Short mmCIF file of N, CA and C in Angstrom, two decimals:
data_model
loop_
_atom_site.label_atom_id
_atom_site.label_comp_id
_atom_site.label_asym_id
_atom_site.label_seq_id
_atom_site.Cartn_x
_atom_site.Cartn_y
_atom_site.Cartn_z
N UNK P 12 23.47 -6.22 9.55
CA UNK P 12 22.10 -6.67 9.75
C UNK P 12 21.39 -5.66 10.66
N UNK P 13 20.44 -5.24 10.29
CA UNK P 13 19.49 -4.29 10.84
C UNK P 13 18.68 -5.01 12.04
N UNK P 14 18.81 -4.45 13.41
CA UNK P 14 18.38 -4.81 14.40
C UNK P 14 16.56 -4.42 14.68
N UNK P 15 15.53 -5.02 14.64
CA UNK P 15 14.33 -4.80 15.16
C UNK P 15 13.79 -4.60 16.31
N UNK P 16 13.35 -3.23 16.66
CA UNK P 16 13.49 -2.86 17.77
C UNK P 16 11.89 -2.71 18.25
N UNK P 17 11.50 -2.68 19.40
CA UNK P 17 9.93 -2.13 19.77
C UNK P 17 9.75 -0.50 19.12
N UNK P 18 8.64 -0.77 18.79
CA UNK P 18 7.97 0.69 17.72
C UNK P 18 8.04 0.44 16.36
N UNK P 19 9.33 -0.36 16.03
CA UNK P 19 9.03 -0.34 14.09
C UNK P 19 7.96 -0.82 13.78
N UNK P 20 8.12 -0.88 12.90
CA UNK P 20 6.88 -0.90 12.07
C UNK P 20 6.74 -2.59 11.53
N UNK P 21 5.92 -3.28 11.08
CA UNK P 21 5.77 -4.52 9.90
C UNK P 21 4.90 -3.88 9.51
N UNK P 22 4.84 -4.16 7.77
CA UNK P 22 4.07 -4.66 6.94
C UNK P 22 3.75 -5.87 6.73
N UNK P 23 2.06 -6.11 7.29
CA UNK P 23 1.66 -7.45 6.86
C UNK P 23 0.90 -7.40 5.74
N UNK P 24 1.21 -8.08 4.38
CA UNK P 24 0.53 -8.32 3.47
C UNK P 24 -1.01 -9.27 3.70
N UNK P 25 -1.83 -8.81 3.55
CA UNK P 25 -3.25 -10.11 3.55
C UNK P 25 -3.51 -9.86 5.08
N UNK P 26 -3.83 -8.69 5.55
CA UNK P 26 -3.92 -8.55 6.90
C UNK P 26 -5.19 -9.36 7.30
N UNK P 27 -6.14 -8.99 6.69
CA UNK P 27 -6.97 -9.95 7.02
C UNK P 27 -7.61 -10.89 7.31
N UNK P 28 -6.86 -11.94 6.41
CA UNK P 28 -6.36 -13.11 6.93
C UNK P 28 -5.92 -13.73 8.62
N UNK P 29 -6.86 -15.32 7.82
CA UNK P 29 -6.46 -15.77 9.74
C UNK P 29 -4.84 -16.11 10.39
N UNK P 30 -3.93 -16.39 9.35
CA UNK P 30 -2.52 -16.13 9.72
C UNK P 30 -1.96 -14.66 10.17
N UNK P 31 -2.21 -13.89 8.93
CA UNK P 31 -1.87 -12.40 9.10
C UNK P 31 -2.64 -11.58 10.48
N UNK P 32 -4.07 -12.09 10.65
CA UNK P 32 -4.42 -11.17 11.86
C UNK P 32 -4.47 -11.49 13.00
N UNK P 33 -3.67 -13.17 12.97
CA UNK P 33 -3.11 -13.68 14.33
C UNK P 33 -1.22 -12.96 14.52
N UNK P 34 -1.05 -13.08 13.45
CA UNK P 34 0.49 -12.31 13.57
C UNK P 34 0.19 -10.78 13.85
N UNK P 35 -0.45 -10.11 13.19
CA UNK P 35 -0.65 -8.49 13.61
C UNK P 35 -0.83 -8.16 15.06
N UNK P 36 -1.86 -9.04 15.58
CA UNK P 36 -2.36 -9.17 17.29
C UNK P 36 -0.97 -9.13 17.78
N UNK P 37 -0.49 -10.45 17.50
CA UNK P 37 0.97 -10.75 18.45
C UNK P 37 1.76 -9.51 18.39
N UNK P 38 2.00 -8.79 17.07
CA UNK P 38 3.26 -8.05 17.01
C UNK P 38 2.89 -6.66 17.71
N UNK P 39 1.37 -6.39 17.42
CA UNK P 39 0.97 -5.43 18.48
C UNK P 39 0.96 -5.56 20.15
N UNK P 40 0.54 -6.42 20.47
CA UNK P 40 1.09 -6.61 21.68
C UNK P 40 2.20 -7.06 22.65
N UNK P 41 3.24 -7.16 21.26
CA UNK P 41 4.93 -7.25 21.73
C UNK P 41 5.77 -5.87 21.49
N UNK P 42 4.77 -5.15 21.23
CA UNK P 42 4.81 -3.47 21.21
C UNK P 42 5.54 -2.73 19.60
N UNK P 43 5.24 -3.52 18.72
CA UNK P 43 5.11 -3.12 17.20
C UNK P 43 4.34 -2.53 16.58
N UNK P 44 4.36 -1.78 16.14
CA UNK P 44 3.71 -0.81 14.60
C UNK P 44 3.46 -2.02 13.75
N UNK P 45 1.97 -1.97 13.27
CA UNK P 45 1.70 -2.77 12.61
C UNK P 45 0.89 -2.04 11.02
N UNK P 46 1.78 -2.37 9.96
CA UNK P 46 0.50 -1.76 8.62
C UNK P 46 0.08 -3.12 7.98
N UNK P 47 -1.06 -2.69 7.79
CA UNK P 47 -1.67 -4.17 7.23
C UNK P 47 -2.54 -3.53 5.43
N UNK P 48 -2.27 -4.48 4.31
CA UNK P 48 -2.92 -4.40 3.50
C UNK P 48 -4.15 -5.47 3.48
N UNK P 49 -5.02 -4.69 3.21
CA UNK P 49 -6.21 -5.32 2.75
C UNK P 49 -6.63 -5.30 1.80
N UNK P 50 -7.81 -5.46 1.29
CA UNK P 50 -8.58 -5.32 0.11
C UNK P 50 -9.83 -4.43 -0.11
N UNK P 51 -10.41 -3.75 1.05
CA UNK P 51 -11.36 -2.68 1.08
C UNK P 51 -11.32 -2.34 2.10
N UNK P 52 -12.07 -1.11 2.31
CA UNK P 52 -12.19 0.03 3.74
C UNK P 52 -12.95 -0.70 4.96
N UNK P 53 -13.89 -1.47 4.50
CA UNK P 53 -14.67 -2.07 5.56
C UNK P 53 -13.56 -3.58 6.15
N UNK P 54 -12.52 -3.89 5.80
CA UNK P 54 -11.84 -5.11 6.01
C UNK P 54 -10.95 -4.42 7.05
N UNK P 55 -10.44 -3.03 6.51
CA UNK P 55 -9.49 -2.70 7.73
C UNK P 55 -9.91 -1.87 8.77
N UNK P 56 -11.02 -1.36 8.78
CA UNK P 56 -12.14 -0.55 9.84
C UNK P 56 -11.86 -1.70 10.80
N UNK P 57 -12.55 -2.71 10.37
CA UNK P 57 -13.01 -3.92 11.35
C UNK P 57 -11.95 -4.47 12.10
N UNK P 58 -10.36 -4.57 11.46
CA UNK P 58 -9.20 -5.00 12.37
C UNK P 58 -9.03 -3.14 13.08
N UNK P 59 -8.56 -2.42 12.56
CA UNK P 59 -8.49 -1.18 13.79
C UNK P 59 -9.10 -1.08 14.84
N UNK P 60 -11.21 -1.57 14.67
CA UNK P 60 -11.94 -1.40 15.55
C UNK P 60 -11.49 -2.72 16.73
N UNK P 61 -11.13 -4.10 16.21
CA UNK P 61 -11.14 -5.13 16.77
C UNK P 61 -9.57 -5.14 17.56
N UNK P 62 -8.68 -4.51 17.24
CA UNK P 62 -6.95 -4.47 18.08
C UNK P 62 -7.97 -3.66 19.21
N UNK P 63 -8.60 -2.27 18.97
CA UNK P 63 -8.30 -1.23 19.61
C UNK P 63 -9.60 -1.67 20.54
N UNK P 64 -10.42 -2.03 20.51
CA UNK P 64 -12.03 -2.34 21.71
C UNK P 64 -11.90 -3.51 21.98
N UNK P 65 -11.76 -4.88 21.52
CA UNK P 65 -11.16 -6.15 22.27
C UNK P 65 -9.86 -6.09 22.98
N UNK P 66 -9.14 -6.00 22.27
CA UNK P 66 -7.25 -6.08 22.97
C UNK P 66 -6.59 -4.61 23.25
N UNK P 67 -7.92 -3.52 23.64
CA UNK P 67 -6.85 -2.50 23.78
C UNK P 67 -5.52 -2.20 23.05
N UNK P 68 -5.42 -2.43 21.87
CA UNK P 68 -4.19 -1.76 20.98
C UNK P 68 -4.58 -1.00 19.91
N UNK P 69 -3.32 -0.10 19.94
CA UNK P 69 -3.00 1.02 18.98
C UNK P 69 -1.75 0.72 17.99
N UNK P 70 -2.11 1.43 17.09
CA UNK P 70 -0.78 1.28 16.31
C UNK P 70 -0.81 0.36 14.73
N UNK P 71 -2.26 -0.47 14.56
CA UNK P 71 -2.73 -0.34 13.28
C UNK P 71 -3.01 0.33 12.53
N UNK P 72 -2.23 -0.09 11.37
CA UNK P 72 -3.02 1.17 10.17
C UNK P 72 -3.47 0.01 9.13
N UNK P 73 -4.09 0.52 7.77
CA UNK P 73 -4.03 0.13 7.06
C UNK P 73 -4.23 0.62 5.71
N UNK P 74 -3.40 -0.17 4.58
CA UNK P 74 -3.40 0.55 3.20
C UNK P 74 -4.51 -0.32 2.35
N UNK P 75 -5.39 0.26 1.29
CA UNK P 75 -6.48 -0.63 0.81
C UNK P 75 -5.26 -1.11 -0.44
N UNK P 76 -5.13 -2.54 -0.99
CA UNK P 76 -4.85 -2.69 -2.06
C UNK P 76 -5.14 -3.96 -2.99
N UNK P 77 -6.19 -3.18 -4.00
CA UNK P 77 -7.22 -4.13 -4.56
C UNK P 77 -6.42 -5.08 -5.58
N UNK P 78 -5.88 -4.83 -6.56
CA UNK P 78 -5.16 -5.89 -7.33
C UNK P 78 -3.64 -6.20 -7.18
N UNK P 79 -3.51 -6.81 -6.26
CA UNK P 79 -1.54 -7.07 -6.23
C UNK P 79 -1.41 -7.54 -7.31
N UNK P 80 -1.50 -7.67 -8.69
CA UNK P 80 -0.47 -7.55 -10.16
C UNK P 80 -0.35 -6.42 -10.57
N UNK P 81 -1.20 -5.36 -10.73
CA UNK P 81 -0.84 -3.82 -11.06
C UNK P 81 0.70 -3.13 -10.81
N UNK P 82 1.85 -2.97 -11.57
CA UNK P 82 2.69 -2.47 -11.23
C UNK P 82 2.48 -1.31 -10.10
N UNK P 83 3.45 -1.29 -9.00
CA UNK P 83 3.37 -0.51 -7.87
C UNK P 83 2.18 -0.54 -7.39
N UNK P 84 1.53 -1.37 -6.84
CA UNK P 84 0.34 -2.13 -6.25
C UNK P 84 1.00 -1.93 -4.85
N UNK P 85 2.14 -1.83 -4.77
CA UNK P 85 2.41 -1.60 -2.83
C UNK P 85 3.33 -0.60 -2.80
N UNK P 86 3.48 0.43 -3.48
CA UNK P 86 4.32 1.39 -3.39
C UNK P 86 3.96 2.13 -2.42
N UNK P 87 2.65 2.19 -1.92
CA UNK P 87 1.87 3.26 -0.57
C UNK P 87 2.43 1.93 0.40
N UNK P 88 2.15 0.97 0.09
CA UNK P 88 2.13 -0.05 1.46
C UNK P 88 3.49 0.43 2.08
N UNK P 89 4.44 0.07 1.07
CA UNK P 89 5.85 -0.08 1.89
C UNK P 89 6.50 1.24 2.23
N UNK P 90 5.94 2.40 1.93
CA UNK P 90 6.49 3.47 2.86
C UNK P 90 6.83 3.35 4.32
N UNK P 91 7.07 3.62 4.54
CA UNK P 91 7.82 3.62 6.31
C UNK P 91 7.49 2.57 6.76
N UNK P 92 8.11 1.26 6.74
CA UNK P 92 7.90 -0.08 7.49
C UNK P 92 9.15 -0.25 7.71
N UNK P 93 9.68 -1.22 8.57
CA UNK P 93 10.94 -1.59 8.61
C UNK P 93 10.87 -2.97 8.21
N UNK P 94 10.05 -3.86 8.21
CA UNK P 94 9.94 -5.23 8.53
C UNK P 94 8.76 -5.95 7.19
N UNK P 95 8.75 -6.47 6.56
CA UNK P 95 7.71 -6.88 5.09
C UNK P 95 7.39 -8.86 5.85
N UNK P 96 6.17 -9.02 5.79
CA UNK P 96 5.44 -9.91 6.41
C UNK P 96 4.76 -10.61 5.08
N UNK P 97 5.44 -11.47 3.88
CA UNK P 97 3.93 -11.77 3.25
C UNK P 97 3.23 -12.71 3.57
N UNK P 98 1.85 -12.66 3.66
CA UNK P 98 1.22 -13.70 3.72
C UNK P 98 0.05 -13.12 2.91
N UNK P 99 -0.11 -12.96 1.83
CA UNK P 99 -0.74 -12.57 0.84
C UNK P 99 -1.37 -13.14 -0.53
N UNK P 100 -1.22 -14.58 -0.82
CA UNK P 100 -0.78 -15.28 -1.98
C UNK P 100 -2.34 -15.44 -2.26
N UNK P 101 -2.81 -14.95 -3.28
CA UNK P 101 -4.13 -15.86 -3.44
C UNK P 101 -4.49 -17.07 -3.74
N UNK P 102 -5.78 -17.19 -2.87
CA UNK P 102 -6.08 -18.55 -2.52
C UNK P 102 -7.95 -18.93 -2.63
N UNK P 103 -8.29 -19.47 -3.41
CA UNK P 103 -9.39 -20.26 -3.16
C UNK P 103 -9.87 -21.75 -4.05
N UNK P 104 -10.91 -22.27 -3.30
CA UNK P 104 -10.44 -24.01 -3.43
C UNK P 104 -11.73 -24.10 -4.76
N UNK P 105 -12.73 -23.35 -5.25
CA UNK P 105 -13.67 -23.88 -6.02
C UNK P 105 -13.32 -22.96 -7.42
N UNK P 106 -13.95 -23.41 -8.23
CA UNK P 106 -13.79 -22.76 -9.73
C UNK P 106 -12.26 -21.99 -10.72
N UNK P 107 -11.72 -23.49 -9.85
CA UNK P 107 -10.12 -23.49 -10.69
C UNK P 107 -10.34 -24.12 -11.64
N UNK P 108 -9.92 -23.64 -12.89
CA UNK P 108 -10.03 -24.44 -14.12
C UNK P 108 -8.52 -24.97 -14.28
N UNK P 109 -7.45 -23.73 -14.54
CA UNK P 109 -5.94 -24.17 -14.26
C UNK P 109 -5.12 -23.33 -13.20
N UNK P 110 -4.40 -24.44 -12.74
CA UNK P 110 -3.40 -24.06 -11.40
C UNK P 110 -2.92 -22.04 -11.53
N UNK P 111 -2.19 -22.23 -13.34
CA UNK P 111 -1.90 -20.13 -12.97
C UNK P 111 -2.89 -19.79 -12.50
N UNK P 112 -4.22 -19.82 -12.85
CA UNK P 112 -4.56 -18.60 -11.85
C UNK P 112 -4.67 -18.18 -10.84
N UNK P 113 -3.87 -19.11 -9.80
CA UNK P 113 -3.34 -18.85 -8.54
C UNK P 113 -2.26 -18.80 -8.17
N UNK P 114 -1.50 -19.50 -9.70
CA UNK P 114 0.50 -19.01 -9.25
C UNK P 114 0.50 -17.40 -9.93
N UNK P 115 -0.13 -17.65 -11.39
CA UNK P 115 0.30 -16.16 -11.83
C UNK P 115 0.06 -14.73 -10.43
N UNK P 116 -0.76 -14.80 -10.05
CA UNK P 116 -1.20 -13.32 -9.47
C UNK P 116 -0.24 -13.62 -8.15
N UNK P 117 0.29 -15.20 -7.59
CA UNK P 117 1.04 -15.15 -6.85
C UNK P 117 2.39 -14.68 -6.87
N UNK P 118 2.77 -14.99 -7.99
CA UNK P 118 4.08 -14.76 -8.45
C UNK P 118 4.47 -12.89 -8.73
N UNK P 119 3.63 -12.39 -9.64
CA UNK P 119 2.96 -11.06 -9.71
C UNK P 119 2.97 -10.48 -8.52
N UNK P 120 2.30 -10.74 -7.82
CA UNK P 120 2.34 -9.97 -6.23
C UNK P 120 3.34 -10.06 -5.36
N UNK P 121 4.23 -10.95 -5.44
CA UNK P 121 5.17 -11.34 -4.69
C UNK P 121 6.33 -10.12 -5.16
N UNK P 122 6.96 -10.08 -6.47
CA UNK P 122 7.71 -9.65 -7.06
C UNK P 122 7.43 -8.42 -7.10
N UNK P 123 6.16 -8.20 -7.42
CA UNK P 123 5.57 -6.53 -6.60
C UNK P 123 6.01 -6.04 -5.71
N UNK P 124 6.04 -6.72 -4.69
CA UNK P 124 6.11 -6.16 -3.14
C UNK P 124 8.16 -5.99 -3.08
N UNK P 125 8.76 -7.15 -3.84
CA UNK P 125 9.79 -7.03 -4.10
C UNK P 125 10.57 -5.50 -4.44
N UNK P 126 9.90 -5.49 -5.49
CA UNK P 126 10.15 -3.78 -6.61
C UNK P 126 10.04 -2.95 -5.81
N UNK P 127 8.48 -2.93 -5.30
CA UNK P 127 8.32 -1.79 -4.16
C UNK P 127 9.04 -1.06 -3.03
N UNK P 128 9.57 -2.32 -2.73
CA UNK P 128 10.09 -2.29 -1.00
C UNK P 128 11.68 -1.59 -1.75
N UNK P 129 12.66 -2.35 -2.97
CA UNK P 129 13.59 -1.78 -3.77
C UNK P 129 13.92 -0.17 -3.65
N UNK P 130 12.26 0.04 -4.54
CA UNK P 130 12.28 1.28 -5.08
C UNK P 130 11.81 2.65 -3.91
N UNK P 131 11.46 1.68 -2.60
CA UNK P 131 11.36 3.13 -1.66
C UNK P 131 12.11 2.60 -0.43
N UNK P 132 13.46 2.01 -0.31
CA UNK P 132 14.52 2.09 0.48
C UNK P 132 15.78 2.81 0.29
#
């Protein structure tokens, strides 16, 4: 079993998010490398600007990644992380007609990140 040490790295999937960017805070200020995926440039500007001018921290990055079903949709994410965080699943409450279209892309993305993390360890 691989020991987690101060400096590695996590990957948090759905950084943006109010779970994910309460966990990123914490792990940055328990002295972790944090990469976070998002979904556009202006989503992860705003957490880099907000660790580094509110809470004084360094050590966010982030990878943009717009469709988690696309095969290798996190193949950039999971380069050099030690640690995979998902909290990524899509989610919203109006204009569901049927339940897949929130298991499929869940399931899809999940198994993504699976392959990924596989295919660059």
């Amino acid at each position: 079993m691989t020991v987690i040490s101060k400096g590695d790295t996590f990957w948090i999937t759905g950084a943006s998010g109010f779970i994910a960017a309460h966990l990123a805070l914490a792990l940055l200020t328990a002295g972790y490398k944090v990469k976070g995926t998002v979904s556009s440039e202006a989503k992860g500007e705003y957490f880099v600007k907000l660790f580094k001018q509110r809470h004084g921290l360094e050590g966010f990055e982030y990878v943009i990644v717009g469709d988690i079903t696309e095969d290798g949709a996190f193949d950039l994410a999971v380069k050099g992380v030690d640690v995979v965080a998902h909290l990524a699943p899509p989610f919203y409450m109006t204009g569901i007609n049927d339940p897949q279209e929130l298991i499929d892309p869940a399931v899809k993305g999940t198994t993504g990140i699976l392959k990924s993390n596989q295919k660059n360890k």
